[in-house]
Short mmCIF file of C-alpha atoms (C1' of nucleotides) in Angstrom, two decimals:
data_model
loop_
_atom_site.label_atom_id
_atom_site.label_comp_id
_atom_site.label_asym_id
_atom_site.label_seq_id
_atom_site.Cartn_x
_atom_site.Cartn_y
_atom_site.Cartn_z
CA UNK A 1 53.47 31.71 -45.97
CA UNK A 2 50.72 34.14 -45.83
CA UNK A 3 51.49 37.35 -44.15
CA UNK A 4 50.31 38.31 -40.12
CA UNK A 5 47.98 40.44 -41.88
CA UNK A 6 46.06 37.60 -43.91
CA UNK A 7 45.68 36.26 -40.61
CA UNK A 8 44.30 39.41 -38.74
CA UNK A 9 41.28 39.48 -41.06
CA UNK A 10 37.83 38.11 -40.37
CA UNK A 11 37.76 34.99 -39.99
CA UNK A 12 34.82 35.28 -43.23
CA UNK A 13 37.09 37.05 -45.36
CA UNK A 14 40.14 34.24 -45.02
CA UNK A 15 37.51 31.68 -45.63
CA UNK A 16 36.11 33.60 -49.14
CA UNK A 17 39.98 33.26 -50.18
CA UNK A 18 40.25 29.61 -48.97
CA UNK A 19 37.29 28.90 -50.76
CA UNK A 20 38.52 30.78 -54.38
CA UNK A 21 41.21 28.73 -53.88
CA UNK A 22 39.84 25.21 -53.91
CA UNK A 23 37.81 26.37 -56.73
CA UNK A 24 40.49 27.75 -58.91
CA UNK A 25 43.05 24.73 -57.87
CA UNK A 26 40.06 22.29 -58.54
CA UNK A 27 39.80 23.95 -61.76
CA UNK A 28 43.49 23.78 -62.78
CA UNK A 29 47.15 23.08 -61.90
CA UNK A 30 48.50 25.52 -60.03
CA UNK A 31 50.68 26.69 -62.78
CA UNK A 32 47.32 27.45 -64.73
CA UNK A 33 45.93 29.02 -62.02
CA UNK A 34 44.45 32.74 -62.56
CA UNK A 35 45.45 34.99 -59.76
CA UNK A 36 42.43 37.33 -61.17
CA UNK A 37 40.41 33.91 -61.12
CA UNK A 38 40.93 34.33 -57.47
CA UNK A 39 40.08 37.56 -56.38
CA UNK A 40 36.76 38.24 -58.40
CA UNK A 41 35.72 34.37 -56.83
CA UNK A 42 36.81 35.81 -53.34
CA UNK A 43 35.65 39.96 -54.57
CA UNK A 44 38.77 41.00 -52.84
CA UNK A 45 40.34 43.57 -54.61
CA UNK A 46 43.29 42.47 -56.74
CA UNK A 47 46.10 44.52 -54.39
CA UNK A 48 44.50 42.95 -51.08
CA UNK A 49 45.88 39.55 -52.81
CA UNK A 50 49.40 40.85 -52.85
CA UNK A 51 49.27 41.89 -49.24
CA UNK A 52 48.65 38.49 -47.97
CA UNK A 53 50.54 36.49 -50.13
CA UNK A 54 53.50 36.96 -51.92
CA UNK A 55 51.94 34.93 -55.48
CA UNK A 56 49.85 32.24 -56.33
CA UNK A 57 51.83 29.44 -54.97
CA UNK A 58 52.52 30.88 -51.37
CA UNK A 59 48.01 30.40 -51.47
CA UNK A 60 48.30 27.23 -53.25
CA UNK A 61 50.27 25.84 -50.33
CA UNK A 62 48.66 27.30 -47.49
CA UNK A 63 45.48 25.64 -49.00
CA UNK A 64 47.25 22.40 -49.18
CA UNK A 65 48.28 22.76 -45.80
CA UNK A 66 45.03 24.03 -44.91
CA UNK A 67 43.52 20.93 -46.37
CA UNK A 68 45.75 18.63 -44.71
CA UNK A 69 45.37 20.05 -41.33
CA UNK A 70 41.70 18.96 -41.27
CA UNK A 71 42.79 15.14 -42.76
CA UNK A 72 42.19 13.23 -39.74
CA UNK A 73 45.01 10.73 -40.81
CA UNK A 74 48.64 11.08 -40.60
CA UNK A 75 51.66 8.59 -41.57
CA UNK A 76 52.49 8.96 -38.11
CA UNK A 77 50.07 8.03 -36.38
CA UNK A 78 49.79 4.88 -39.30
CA UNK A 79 53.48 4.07 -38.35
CA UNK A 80 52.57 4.36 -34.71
CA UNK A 81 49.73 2.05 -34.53
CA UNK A 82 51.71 -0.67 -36.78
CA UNK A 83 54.57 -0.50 -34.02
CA UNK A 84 57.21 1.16 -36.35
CA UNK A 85 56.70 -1.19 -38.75
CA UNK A 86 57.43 1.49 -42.33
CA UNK A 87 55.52 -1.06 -44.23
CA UNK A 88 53.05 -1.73 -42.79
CA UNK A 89 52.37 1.99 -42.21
CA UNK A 90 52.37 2.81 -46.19
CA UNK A 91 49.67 0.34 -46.47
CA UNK A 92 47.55 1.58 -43.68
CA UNK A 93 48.08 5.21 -44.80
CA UNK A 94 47.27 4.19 -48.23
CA UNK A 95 44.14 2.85 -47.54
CA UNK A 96 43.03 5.24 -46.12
CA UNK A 97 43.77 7.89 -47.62
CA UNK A 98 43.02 6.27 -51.30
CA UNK A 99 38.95 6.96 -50.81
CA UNK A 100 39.19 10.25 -49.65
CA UNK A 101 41.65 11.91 -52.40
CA UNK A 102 39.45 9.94 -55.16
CA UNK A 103 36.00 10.09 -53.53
CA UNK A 104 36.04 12.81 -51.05
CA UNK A 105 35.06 16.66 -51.60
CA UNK A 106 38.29 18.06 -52.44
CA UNK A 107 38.73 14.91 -55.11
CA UNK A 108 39.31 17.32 -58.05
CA UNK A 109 41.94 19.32 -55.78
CA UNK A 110 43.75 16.16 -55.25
CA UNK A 111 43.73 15.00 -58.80
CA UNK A 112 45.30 18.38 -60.13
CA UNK A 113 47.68 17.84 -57.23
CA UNK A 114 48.90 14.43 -57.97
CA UNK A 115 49.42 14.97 -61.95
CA UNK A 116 51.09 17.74 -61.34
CA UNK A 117 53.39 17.11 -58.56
CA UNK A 118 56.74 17.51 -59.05
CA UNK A 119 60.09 16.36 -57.51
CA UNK A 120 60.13 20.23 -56.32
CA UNK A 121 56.92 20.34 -54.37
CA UNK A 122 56.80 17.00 -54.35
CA UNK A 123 59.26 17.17 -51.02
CA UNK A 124 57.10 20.17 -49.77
CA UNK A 125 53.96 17.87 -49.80
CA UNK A 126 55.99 14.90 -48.41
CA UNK A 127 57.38 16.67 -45.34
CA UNK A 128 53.52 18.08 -44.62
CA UNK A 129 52.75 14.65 -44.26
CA UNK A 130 55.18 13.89 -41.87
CA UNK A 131 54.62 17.22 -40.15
CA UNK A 132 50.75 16.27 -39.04
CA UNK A 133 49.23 17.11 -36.17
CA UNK A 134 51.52 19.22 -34.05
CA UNK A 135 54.40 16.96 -34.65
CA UNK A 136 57.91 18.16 -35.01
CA UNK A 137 58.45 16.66 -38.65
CA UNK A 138 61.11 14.34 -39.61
CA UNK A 139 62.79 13.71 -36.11
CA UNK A 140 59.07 12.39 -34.44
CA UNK A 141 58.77 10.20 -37.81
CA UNK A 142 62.75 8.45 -37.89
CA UNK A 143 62.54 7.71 -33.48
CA UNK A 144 58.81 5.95 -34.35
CA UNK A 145 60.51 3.42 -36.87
CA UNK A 146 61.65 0.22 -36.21
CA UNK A 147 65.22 -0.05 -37.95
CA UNK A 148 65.56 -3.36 -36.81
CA UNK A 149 63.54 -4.32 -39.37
CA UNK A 150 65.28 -2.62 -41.71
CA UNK A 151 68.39 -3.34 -43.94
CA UNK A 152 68.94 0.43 -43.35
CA UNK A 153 71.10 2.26 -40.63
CA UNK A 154 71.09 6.10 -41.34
CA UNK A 155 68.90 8.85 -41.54
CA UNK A 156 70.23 9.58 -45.29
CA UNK A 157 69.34 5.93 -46.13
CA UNK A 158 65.51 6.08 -44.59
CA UNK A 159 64.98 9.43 -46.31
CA UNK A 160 66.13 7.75 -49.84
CA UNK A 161 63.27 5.02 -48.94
CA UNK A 162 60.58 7.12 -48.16
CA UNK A 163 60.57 9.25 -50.95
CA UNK A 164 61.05 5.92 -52.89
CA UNK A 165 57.61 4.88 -51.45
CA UNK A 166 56.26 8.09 -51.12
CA UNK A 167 56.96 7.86 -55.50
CA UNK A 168 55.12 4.78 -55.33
CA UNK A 169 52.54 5.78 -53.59
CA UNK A 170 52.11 8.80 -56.43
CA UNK A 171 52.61 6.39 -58.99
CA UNK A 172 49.71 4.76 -58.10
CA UNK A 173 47.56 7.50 -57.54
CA UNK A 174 49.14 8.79 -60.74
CA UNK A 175 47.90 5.87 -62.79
CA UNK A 176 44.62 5.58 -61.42
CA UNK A 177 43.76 8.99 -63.02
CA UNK A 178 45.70 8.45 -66.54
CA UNK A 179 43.50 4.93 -66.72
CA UNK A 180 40.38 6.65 -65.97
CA UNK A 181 41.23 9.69 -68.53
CA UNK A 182 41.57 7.19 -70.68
CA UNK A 183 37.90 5.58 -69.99
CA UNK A 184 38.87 2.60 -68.17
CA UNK A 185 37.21 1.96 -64.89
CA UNK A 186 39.54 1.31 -62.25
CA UNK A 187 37.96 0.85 -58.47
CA UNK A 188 39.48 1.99 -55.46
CA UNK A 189 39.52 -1.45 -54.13
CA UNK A 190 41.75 -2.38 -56.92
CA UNK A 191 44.00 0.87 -56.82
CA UNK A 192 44.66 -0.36 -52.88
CA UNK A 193 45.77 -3.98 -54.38
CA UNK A 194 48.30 -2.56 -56.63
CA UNK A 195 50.10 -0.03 -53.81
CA UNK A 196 50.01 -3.05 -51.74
CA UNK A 197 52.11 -5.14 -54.24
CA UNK A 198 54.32 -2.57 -54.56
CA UNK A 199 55.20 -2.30 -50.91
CA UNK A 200 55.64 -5.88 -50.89
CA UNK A 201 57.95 -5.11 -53.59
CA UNK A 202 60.37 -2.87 -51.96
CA UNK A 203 59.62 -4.82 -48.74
CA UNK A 204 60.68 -8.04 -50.02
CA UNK A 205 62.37 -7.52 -53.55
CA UNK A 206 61.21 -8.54 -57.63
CA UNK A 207 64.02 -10.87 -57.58
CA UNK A 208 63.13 -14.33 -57.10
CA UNK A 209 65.51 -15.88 -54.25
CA UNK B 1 54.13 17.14 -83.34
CA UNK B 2 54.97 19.94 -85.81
CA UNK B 3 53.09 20.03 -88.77
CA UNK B 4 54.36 18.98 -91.91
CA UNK B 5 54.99 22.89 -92.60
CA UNK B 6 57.53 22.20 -90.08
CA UNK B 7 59.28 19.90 -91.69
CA UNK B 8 59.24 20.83 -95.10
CA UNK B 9 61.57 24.40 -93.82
CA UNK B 10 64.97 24.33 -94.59
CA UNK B 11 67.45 22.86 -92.22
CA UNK B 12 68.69 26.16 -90.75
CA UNK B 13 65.46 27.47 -90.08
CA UNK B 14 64.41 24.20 -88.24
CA UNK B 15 67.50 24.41 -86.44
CA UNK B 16 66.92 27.98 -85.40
CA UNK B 17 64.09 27.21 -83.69
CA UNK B 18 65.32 24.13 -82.13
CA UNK B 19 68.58 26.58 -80.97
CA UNK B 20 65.71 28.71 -79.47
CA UNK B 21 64.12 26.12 -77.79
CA UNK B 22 67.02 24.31 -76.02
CA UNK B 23 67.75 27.98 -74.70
CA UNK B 24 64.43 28.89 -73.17
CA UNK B 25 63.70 25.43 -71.98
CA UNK B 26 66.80 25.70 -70.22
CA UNK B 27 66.75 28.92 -68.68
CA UNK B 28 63.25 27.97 -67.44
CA UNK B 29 60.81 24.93 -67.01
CA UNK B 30 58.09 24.51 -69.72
CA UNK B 31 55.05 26.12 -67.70
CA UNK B 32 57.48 29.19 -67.39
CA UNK B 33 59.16 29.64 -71.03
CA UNK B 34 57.81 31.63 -73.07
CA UNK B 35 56.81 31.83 -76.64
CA UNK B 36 57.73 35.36 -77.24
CA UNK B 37 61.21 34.49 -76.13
CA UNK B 38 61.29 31.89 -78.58
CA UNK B 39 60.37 33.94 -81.75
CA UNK B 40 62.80 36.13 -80.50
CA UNK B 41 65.70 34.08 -80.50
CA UNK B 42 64.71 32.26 -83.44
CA UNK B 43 63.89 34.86 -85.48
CA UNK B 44 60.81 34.21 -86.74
CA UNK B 45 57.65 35.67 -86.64
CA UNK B 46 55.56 34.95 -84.40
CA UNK B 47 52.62 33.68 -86.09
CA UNK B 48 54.72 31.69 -88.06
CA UNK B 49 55.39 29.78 -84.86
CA UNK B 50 51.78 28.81 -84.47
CA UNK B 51 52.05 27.16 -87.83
CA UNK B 52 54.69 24.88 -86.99
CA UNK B 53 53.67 23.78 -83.30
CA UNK B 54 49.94 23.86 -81.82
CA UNK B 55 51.90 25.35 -78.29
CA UNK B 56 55.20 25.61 -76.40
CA UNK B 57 54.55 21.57 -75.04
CA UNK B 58 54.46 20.69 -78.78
CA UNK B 59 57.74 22.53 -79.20
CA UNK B 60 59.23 21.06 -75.89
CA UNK B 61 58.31 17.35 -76.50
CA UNK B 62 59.55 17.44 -80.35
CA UNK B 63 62.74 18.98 -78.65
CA UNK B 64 62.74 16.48 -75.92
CA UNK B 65 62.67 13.19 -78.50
CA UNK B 66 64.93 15.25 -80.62
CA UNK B 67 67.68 15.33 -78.11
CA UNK B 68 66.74 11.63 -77.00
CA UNK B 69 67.45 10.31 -80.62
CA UNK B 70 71.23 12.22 -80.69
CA UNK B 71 71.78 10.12 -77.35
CA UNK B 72 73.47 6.95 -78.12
CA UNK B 73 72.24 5.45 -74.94
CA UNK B 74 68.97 3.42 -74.32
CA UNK B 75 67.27 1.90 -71.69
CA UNK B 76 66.69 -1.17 -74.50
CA UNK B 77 70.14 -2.00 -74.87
CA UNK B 78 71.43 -2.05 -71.62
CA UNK B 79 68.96 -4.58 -70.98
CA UNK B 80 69.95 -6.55 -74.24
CA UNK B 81 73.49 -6.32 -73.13
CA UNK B 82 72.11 -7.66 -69.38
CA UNK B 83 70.72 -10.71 -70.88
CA UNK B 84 67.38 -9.58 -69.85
CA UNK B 85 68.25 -8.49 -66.26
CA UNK B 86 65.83 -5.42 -65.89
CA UNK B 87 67.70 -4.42 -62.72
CA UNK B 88 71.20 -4.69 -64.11
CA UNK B 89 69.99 -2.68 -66.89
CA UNK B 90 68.47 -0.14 -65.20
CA UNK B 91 72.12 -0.13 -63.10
CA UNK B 92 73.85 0.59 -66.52
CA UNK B 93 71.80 3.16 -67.81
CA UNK B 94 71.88 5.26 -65.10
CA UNK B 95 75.40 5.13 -64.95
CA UNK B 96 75.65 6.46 -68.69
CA UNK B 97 73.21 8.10 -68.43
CA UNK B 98 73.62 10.49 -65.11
CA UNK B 99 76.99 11.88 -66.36
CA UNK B 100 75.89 13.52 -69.34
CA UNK B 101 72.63 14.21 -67.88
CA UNK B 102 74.65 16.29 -64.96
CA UNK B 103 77.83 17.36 -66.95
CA UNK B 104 76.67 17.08 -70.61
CA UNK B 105 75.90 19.85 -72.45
CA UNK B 106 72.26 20.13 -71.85
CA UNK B 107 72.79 20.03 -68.20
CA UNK B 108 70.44 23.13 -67.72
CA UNK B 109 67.68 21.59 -70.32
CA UNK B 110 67.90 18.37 -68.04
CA UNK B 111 67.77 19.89 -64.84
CA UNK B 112 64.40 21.99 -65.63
CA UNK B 113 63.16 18.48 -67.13
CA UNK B 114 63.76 16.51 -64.13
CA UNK B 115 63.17 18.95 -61.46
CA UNK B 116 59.65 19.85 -62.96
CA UNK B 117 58.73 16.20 -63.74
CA UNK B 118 54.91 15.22 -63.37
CA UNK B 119 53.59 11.94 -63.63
CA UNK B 120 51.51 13.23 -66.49
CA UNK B 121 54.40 14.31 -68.43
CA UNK B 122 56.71 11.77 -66.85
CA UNK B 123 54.45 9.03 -68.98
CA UNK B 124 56.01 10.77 -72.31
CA UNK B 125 59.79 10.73 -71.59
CA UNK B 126 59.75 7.61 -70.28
CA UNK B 127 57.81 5.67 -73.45
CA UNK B 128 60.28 7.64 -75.62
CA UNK B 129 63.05 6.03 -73.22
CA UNK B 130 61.99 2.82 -74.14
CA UNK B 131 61.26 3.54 -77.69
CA UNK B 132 64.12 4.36 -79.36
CA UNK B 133 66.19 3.99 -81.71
CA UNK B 134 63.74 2.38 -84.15
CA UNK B 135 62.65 0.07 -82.57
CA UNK B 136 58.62 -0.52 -81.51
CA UNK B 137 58.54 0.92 -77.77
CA UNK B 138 56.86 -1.20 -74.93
CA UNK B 139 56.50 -4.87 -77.16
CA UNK B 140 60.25 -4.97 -77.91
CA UNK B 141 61.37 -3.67 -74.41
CA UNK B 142 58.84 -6.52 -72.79
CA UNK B 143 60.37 -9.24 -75.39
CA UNK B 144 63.89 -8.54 -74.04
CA UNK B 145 63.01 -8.99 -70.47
CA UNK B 146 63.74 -12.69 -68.42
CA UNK B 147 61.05 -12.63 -66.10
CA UNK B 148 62.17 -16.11 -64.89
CA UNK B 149 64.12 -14.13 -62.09
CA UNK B 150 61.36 -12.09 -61.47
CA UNK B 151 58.09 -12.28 -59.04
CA UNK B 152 56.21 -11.11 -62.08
CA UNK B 153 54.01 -12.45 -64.38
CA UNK B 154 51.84 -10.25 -66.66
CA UNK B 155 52.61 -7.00 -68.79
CA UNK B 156 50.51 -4.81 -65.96
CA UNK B 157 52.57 -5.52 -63.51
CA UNK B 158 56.04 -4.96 -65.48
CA UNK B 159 54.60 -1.52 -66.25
CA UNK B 160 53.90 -0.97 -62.29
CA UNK B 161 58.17 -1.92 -61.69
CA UNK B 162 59.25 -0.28 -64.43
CA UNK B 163 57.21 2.77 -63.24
CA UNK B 164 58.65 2.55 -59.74
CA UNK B 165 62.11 2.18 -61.28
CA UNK B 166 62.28 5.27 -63.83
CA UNK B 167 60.49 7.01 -60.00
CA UNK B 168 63.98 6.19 -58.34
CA UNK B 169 65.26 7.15 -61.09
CA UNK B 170 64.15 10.40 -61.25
CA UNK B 171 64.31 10.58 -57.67
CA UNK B 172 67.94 10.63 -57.55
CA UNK B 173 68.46 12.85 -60.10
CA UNK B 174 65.72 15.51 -58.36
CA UNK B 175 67.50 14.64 -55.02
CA UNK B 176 70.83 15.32 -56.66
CA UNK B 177 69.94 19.37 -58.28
CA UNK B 178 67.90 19.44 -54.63
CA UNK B 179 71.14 18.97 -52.63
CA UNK B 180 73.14 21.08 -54.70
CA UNK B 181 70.73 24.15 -55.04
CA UNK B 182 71.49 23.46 -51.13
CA UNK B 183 75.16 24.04 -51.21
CA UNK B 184 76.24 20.28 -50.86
CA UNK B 185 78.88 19.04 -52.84
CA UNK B 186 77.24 15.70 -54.42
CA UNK B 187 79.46 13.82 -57.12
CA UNK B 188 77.89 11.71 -59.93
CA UNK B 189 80.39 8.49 -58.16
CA UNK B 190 78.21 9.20 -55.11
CA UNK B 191 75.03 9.42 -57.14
CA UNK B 192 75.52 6.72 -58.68
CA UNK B 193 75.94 4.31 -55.51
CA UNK B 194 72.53 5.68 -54.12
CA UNK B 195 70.82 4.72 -57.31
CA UNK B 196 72.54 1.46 -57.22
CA UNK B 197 71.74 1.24 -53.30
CA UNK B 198 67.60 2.09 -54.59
CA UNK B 199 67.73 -0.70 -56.77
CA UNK B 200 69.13 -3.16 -54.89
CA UNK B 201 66.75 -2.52 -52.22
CA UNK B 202 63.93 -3.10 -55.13
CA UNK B 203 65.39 -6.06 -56.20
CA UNK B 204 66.22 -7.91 -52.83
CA UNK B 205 64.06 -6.34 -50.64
CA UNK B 206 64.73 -4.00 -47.59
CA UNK B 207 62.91 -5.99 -45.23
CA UNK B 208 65.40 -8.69 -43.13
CA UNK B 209 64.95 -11.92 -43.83
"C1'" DT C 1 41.63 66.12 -32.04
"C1'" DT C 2 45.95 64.91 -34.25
"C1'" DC C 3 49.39 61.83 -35.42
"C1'" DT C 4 51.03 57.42 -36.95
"C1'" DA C 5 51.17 52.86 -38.37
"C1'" DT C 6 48.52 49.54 -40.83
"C1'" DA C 7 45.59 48.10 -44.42
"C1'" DA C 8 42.73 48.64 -48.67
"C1'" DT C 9 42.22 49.78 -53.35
"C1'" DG C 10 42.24 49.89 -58.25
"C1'" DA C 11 44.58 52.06 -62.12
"C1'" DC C 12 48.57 50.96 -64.73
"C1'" DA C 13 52.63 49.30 -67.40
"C1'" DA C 14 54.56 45.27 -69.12
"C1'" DA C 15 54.18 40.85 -70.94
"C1'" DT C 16 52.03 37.07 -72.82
"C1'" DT C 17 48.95 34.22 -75.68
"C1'" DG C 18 46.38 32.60 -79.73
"C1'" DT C 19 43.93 34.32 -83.86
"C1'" DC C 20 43.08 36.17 -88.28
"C1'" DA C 21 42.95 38.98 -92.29
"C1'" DT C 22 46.15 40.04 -95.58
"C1'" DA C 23 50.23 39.51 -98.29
"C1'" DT C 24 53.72 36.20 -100.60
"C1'" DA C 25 55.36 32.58 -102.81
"C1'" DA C 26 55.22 28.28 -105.21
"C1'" DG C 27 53.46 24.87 -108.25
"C1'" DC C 28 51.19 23.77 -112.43
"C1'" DG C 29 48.55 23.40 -116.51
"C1'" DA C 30 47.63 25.77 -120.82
"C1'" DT D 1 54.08 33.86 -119.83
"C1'" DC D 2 49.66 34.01 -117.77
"C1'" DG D 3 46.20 32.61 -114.54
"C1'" DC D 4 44.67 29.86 -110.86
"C1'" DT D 5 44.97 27.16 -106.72
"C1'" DT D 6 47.18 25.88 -102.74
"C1'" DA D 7 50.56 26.43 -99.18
"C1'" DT D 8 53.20 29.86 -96.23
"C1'" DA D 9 54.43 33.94 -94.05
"C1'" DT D 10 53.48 37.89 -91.34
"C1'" DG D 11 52.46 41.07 -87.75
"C1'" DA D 12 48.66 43.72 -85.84
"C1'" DC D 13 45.25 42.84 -82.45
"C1'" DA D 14 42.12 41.64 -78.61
"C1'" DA D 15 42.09 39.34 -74.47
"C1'" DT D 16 44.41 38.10 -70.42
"C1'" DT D 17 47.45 38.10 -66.92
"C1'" DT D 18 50.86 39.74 -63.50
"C1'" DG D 19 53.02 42.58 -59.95
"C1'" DT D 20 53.51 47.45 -58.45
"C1'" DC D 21 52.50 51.77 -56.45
"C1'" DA D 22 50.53 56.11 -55.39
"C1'" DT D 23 46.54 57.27 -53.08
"C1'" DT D 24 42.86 56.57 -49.57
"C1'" DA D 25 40.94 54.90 -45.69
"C1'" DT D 26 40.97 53.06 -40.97
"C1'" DA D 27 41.99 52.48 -36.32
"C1'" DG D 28 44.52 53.08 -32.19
"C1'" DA D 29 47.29 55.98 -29.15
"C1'" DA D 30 48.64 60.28 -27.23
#
DNA sequence: TTCTATAATGACAAATTGTCATATAAGCGA
DNA sequence: TCGCTTATATGACAATTTGTCATTATAGAA
């Protein structure tokens, strides 16, 4: 997190960093990412960096967060509107969120984001999501879903499903930039098909009977 | 892949370097290790290195497949030995597989593989999962599968399931190192039930009825 | 004005990467 | 054995990068 004094500057001078950011995260995985890259984009001097955050990854979150803070969707809200139905809510979510990460502004942000997300910050990207919009996190997500539904009691259990959908839900994303590396044109209509079948996957099983 | 200057040094010296690499990529993940460190272990010099491998990835892939081909264990067999039961397979190799994987002697290499898993990189492990042992890679492993019992029809979507199998898959095993860099005491027994518990749920369905 | 806590700054040491000119060695035909 | 060609080996080097730290500057309170 960045320090109280990143947040006492000017509101200007946090936006110049927030904007070196996107561009140098845009430009490459964070692990690639130039902390010099940084400062001369934001003309902060190099030891100014240090006193707001403690390295490149304590920025590259706070952007993330950042980012997601002005995403207008949630999971939560999803899983609200679809009565607790987890499902239902991946689709919803999905779709929506399919055009923006591939079409919107920040679509090169995203794409670094998704090829290189790991298991590690995977979970720190995951719980973001659940975290939207002034909710308490996990606990406001597990009372919203319907277990009834579910062939799933504990807390343990829903968390082992959600990051398996959560996966699938990178997966997807995943693939739809490989294809297109690879010259293949894949539409964002067809991207939303193929999360779809997998949720109907895990919803209803492979097996036949 | 190493050049062919590579291959034409003399065992020792090949093994040097692949000493050198199984001890850097296991003190740290591949966008951390660190070439220097490798010359230095391996003691050779370092442009030398450059001659053999274009970068530390090369090194870390050709080290990867190299440890994959002295594991007697393949994703290909189990299914063989499942009759073509993708899911039963995917049961069985886990359960050879997580034990070494946790307790083997590359534990550390492992745990920096699977904890720093991308879907870019995932891609490569998981074809040379699936192509070992001499045999062709994706054509054989589709040949051996009975997709009478599955919902499935075409290779496409086989490559979406197995995709969102080898994600549980590396789920648990992320989950697992997550748990215990938390203090929990997780056995491979207990492991091994919440992979079985994923796959289940992909195979039946988590939905009731 | 003086003191004090907070913030800004950029020079610096340490490390790393990939390249390249130069030195070795190896193979081979005469 | 002598050249000659091709393949290897080697380590110095420039270019970057990172995190630190001693030094300045600023602002607010007494």
């Amino acid at each position: 997190m960045p320090t109280s004094t990143f947040f006492n500057l000017s509101q200007a001078k946090q936006q110049r960093l927030l904007a070196a950011a996107q561009q140098e995260f845009s430009r490459v995985p964070l692990a690639e990412a130039s902390i010099s890259k940084i400062v001369a984009a934001a003309d902060i001097p190099r030891g100014s960096f240090y006193q707001y955050f403690t390295d490149k990854a304590d920025l590259y979150y706070y952007y993330s967060e950042y980012l997601h803070k002005q995403d207008r969707h949630s999971l939560l809200s999803s899983l609200q509107a679809a009565d607790g139905d987890l499902f239902a809510a991946f689709r919803d979510y999905f779709s929506q969120l399919a055009d923006e990460i591939i079409n919107g502004p920040n679509a090169a942000f995203y794409r670094n984001m998704f090829l290189n997300m790991t298991y590690k910050n995977g979970r720190r990207v995951t719980s973001a999501t659940q975290k939207n919009h002034g909710h308490h996190g996990h606990k406001d997500f597990y009372a919203a879903v319907d277990f009834s539904r579910l062939k799933i009691s504990t807390h343990h259990e829903l968390g082992m499903l959600m990051h398996i959908l959560m996966s699938a839900l990178f997966q997807s994303l995943g693939s739809y930039y490989i294809r297109q590396q690879q010259g293949e044109q894949v539409t964002v209509a067809q991207l939303n098909q193929e999360f779809q079948q997998a949720v109907d996957w895990i919803e209803h099983g492979v097996a036949i009977n």
